[in-house]
CSV table of C-alpha atoms in Angstrom, one decimal:
chain,number,residue,atom,x,y,z
K,765,ILE,CA,8.3,6.3,-55.4
K,766,SER,CA,10.6,3.2,-55.6
K,767,LEU,CA,10.6,0.6,-52.8
K,768,ASN,CA,13.6,-1.7,-52.4
K,769,ARG,CA,12.2,-3.3,-49.2
K,770,ASN,CA,8.9,-4.8,-48.1
K,771,PRO,CA,7.1,-2.0,-46.2
K,772,ALA,CA,6.0,-4.6,-43.6
K,773,GLU,CA,9.6,-5.0,-42.7
K,774,MET,CA,10.5,-1.3,-42.5
K,775,THR,CA,11.6,0.5,-39.3
K,776,ARG,CA,9.6,3.4,-38.0
K,777,PRO,CA,12.1,6.0,-39.4
K,778,GLU,CA,11.9,4.2,-42.8
K,779,LEU,CA,8.1,4.3,-42.8
K,780,GLY,CA,8.2,8.0,-41.8
K,781,ARG,CA,10.4,8.7,-44.9
K,782,LEU,CA,8.1,6.7,-47.1
K,783,ARG,CA,5.1,8.6,-45.8
K,784,ASP,CA,6.9,12.0,-46.4
K,785,ALA,CA,7.8,10.9,-49.9
K,786,ILE,CA,4.2,10.0,-50.7
K,787,GLU,CA,3.0,13.3,-49.3
K,788,LYS,CA,5.4,15.2,-51.5
K,789,VAL,CA,4.2,13.3,-54.7
K,790,ILE,CA,0.6,14.1,-53.8
K,791,GLU,CA,1.3,17.8,-53.4
K,792,GLN,CA,3.4,17.9,-56.6
K,793,HIS,CA,0.4,16.7,-58.5
K,794,GLY,CA,-1.7,19.7,-57.2
K,795,TYR,CA,-3.8,18.1,-54.5
K,796,LEU,CA,-4.5,20.0,-51.3
K,797,ILE,CA,-4.1,17.9,-48.2
K,798,LYS,CA,-6.8,18.8,-45.7
K,799,ASP,CA,-5.7,16.4,-43.0
K,800,THR,CA,-3.5,13.4,-42.4
K,801,ILE,CA,-3.5,10.7,-39.7
K,802,THR,CA,-0.6,8.4,-38.7
K,803,ARG,CA,-0.9,5.5,-36.2
K,804,ASP,CA,0.2,2.0,-35.4
K,805,SER,CA,3.9,2.9,-35.3
K,806,ARG,CA,3.6,4.5,-38.7
K,807,ARG,CA,2.3,1.3,-40.3
K,808,TYR,CA,-0.9,3.1,-41.1
K,809,PHE,CA,-1.3,6.6,-42.5
K,810,ASN,CA,-3.8,8.4,-44.6
K,811,PHE,CA,-4.3,11.7,-46.5
K,812,LEU,CA,-7.6,13.5,-46.8
K,813,LEU,CA,-7.6,15.5,-50.1
K,814,GLU,CA,-10.0,18.3,-50.9
K,815,TYR,CA,-11.8,18.3,-54.2
K,816,GLU,CA,-14.6,20.3,-55.9
K,817,SER,CA,-17.9,18.6,-56.4
K,818,ALA,CA,-20.8,19.5,-58.7
K,819,PHE,CA,-23.3,17.6,-56.6
K,820,ASP,CA,-25.0,18.3,-53.3
K,821,PRO,CA,-23.3,16.4,-50.4
K,822,ILE,CA,-24.9,13.3,-48.9
K,823,ALA,CA,-24.3,11.9,-45.4
K,824,SER,CA,-23.0,8.5,-46.7
K,825,LEU,CA,-20.2,10.0,-48.7
K,826,ARG,CA,-17.1,11.7,-47.4
K,827,SER,CA,-16.5,15.3,-48.3
K,828,ASN,CA,-13.0,14.5,-49.4
K,829,ILE,CA,-10.8,11.8,-51.1
K,830,GLN,CA,-9.2,9.5,-48.5
K,831,LEU,CA,-6.0,7.8,-49.5
K,832,GLU,CA,-5.1,5.1,-47.0
K,833,PHE,CA,-1.8,3.2,-46.8
K,834,THR,CA,-1.4,0.1,-44.6
K,835,CYS,CA,1.9,-1.7,-44.2
K,836,SER,CA,1.2,-5.3,-43.4
K,837,LEU,CA,2.4,-8.8,-44.3
K,838,VAL,CA,1.0,-10.4,-47.4
K,839,SER,CA,-0.3,-13.9,-46.5
K,840,SER,CA,-1.1,-15.0,-50.1
K,841,ASP,CA,0.5,-14.4,-53.4
K,842,PRO,CA,-0.7,-11.0,-54.9
K,843,GLN,CA,-2.9,-11.2,-58.0
K,844,ASN,CA,-3.1,-9.0,-61.1
K,845,LYS,CA,-6.6,-7.5,-61.4
K,846,LYS,CA,-7.9,-5.2,-64.0
K,847,ILE,CA,-8.8,-1.7,-62.8
K,848,SER,CA,-12.3,-0.5,-63.8
K,849,THR,CA,-14.5,2.4,-62.7
K,850,LEU,CA,-18.3,2.8,-62.3
K,851,LEU,CA,-18.2,5.8,-64.7
K,852,TYR,CA,-17.1,3.7,-67.7
K,853,ARG,CA,-18.9,0.6,-66.7
K,854,ASP,CA,-22.3,2.3,-66.4
K,855,SER,CA,-21.8,4.8,-69.3
K,856,LYS,CA,-20.8,1.9,-71.7
K,857,VAL,CA,-17.9,4.1,-72.9
K,858,ASN,CA,-14.7,2.3,-73.6
K,859,ASP,CA,-12.4,2.8,-70.6
K,860,PRO,CA,-9.1,4.5,-71.7
K,861,LEU,CA,-7.3,3.2,-68.6
K,862,ASP,CA,-7.0,-0.4,-69.7
K,863,PHE,CA,-4.4,-1.9,-67.3
K,864,GLU,CA,-3.9,-4.4,-64.5
K,865,PHE,CA,-2.7,-3.7,-61.0
K,866,LEU,CA,-1.0,-6.1,-58.6
K,867,CYS,CA,-3.5,-6.5,-55.8
K,868,VAL,CA,-3.8,-8.3,-52.4
K,869,ASP,CA,-5.4,-11.7,-52.8
K,870,PRO,CA,-9.2,-11.4,-52.3
K,871,THR,CA,-9.1,-14.1,-49.6
K,872,GLN,CA,-6.8,-11.9,-47.4
K,873,THR,CA,-8.9,-8.8,-48.1
K,874,ALA,CA,-12.0,-10.7,-47.0
K,875,ALA,CA,-10.3,-12.0,-43.8
K,876,GLU,CA,-9.1,-8.6,-42.8
K,877,LYS,CA,-12.5,-7.0,-43.4
K,878,LEU,CA,-14.2,-9.8,-41.3
K,879,VAL,CA,-11.9,-9.3,-38.4
K,880,GLY,CA,-12.0,-5.5,-38.6
K,881,LEU,CA,-15.8,-5.6,-38.7
K,882,LEU,CA,-16.4,-8.1,-35.9
K,883,ARG,CA,-13.8,-6.6,-33.6
K,884,LYS,CA,-15.5,-3.2,-33.6
K,885,ILE,CA,-19.2,-3.9,-33.2
K,886,GLU,CA,-19.5,-1.3,-30.4
K,887,GLU,CA,-18.4,1.4,-32.9
K,888,ILE,CA,-21.5,0.5,-35.0
K,889,GLN,CA,-23.8,0.3,-32.0
K,890,THR,CA,-22.7,3.7,-30.7
K,891,GLY,CA,-22.6,5.4,-34.1
K,892,GLU,CA,-18.9,6.2,-33.6
K,893,ASN,CA,-18.0,4.4,-36.9
K,894,ASP,CA,-21.2,3.0,-38.4
K,895,ARG,CA,-19.6,3.2,-41.9
K,896,LEU,CA,-18.1,-0.2,-40.9
K,897,ILE,CA,-21.5,-1.7,-42.0
K,898,ARG,CA,-20.1,-1.4,-45.6
K,899,HIS,CA,-17.9,-4.4,-44.7
K,900,VAL,CA,-21.0,-6.6,-44.6
K,901,TYR,CA,-21.7,-5.7,-48.3
K,902,ASP,CA,-18.1,-6.1,-49.3
K,903,LEU,CA,-17.9,-9.5,-47.7
K,904,HIS,CA,-21.0,-10.6,-49.5
K,905,GLN,CA,-19.5,-9.6,-52.8
K,906,LEU,CA,-16.1,-11.2,-52.0
K,907,LYS,CA,-18.0,-14.5,-51.1
K,908,LEU,CA,-19.7,-14.4,-54.5
K,909,PHE,CA,-16.3,-13.9,-56.1
K,910,GLY,CA,-15.4,-17.3,-54.7
K,911,LEU,CA,-13.4,-18.0,-51.5
K,912,ASN,CA,-11.8,-21.2,-50.6
K,913,GLN,CA,-13.1,-21.8,-47.0
K,914,GLU,CA,-10.0,-23.5,-45.7
K,915,LYS,CA,-7.7,-20.8,-47.1
K,916,PHE,CA,-10.1,-18.1,-45.8
K,917,THR,CA,-10.0,-19.6,-42.2
K,918,ARG,CA,-6.3,-19.6,-42.3
K,919,ALA,CA,-6.2,-16.0,-43.5
K,920,VAL,CA,-8.6,-15.0,-40.7
K,921,LEU,CA,-6.3,-16.5,-38.0
K,922,LEU,CA,-3.3,-14.8,-39.5
K,923,ALA,CA,-5.2,-11.5,-39.6
K,924,VAL,CA,-6.0,-11.9,-35.8
K,925,GLU,CA,-2.3,-12.7,-35.1
K,926,GLU,CA,-1.0,-9.7,-37.0
K,927,ASP,CA,-3.6,-7.3,-35.5
K,928,SER,CA,-2.8,-8.5,-31.9
K,929,ASP,CA,0.9,-7.9,-32.5
K,930,ARG,CA,0.1,-4.5,-33.9
K,931,TYR,CA,-2.4,-3.3,-31.2
K,932,LYS,CA,-0.8,-5.3,-28.3
K,933,SER,CA,-2.5,-4.5,-24.9
K,934,SER,CA,-5.5,-2.7,-26.6
K,935,TYR,CA,-6.4,-5.9,-28.5
K,936,PRO,CA,-9.2,-8.0,-27.0
K,937,GLU,CA,-7.8,-10.9,-25.0
K,938,GLU,CA,-10.6,-13.2,-25.9
K,939,LEU,CA,-10.1,-12.5,-29.6
K,940,LYS,CA,-6.4,-13.5,-29.2
K,941,ALA,CA,-7.1,-16.6,-27.1
K,942,TYR,CA,-10.3,-17.9,-28.8
K,943,PRO,CA,-10.6,-16.1,-32.2
K,944,ILE,CA,-13.4,-18.3,-33.6
K,945,THR,CA,-15.6,-18.1,-30.5
K,946,PHE,CA,-15.1,-14.3,-30.3
K,947,LEU,CA,-16.0,-13.8,-34.0
K,948,ASN,CA,-19.1,-15.9,-33.6
K,949,ASN,CA,-20.2,-14.0,-30.5
K,950,SER,CA,-19.6,-10.7,-32.2
K,951,LEU,CA,-21.7,-11.8,-35.2
K,952,VAL,CA,-24.6,-12.4,-32.8
K,953,ASN,CA,-24.1,-8.9,-31.3
K,954,LEU,CA,-24.0,-7.4,-34.8
K,955,LEU,CA,-27.2,-9.0,-36.0
K,956,SER,CA,-29.0,-8.0,-32.8
K,957,ILE,CA,-28.4,-4.2,-33.4
K,958,PRO,CA,-32.0,-2.8,-33.6
K,959,ASN,CA,-31.4,-0.2,-36.2
K,960,LEU,CA,-29.0,-2.3,-38.4
K,961,ASN,CA,-31.2,-2.1,-41.4
K,962,ARG,CA,-31.4,1.7,-41.2
K,963,ILE,CA,-27.6,2.0,-40.9
K,964,TYR,CA,-27.2,-0.4,-43.9
K,965,GLU,CA,-29.5,1.7,-46.0
K,966,SER,CA,-27.8,4.9,-45.0
K,967,PHE,CA,-24.2,3.8,-45.7
K,968,VAL,CA,-24.6,1.1,-48.3
K,969,THR,CA,-27.9,1.2,-50.3
K,970,GLU,CA,-27.4,4.8,-51.4
K,971,LEU,CA,-24.0,4.0,-52.8
K,972,ILE,CA,-24.7,0.9,-54.8
K,973,SER,CA,-24.6,1.4,-58.6
K,974,GLY,CA,-26.4,-1.4,-60.4
K,975,GLU,CA,-28.1,-4.4,-58.8
K,976,GLN,CA,-29.1,-3.7,-55.2
K,977,VAL,CA,-28.1,-6.1,-52.4
K,978,THR,CA,-30.5,-6.2,-49.4
K,979,LEU,CA,-29.2,-6.4,-45.9
K,980,GLU,CA,-30.9,-9.9,-45.6
K,981,GLU,CA,-28.9,-11.1,-48.6
K,982,ALA,CA,-25.6,-9.8,-47.2
K,983,LYS,CA,-26.3,-11.2,-43.8
K,984,ILE,CA,-26.7,-14.7,-45.2
K,985,SER,CA,-23.3,-14.5,-46.8
K,986,LEU,CA,-21.7,-13.1,-43.6
K,987,VAL,CA,-23.3,-15.8,-41.4
K,988,ASP,CA,-22.1,-18.5,-43.8
K,989,LEU,CA,-18.5,-17.2,-43.7
K,990,VAL,CA,-18.3,-17.0,-39.9
K,991,LYS,CA,-20.2,-20.3,-39.1
K,992,ASN,CA,-17.8,-22.2,-41.4
K,993,LEU,CA,-14.6,-21.0,-39.9
């Protein structure tokens, strides 16, 4: 698939053709598409691919491969990052796929995860989407990676601005008007969820390969990121 335009600047018909082209490539490579979702004026779409597993299913893992595509503005210069897998890292076998991939700046990734997490606290509270708790772990790791706080704050505000433009009337008015206050209040609500530790253990602890990160450790990083905005 060759792109001659920035997907964030594409029209709905162009995004539709891009999605159809990706779907065709997936099917040509022998994957069975179980389901697909398109939303946000085609700026987001995903494909759920079936696969055979030799292991018993567990609740914290999806029963399919989910490929997600999001067309959004890039607020920082992309960076080349080496691709690695847990399989080769933990087995100590030399990875045959030794290449780099152009990735979104980690600061932008962290900002989008923070806004996405704290905008949807009710979904964790009700169990509608408690997998969002994984963002807490991700943000801890991104903070350890090293984030410039001033750059991070700017990226958070840009993420709010883009999301409010995307979701329009369904976007919280307080988040648009007072983003820092909203995020701090949402953090308080998140940390007050009674069964937060159980949710974290169900959807994070079971999936960590290597050194474990407790909820308390991850919470310290999350609080530090929000309080310094």
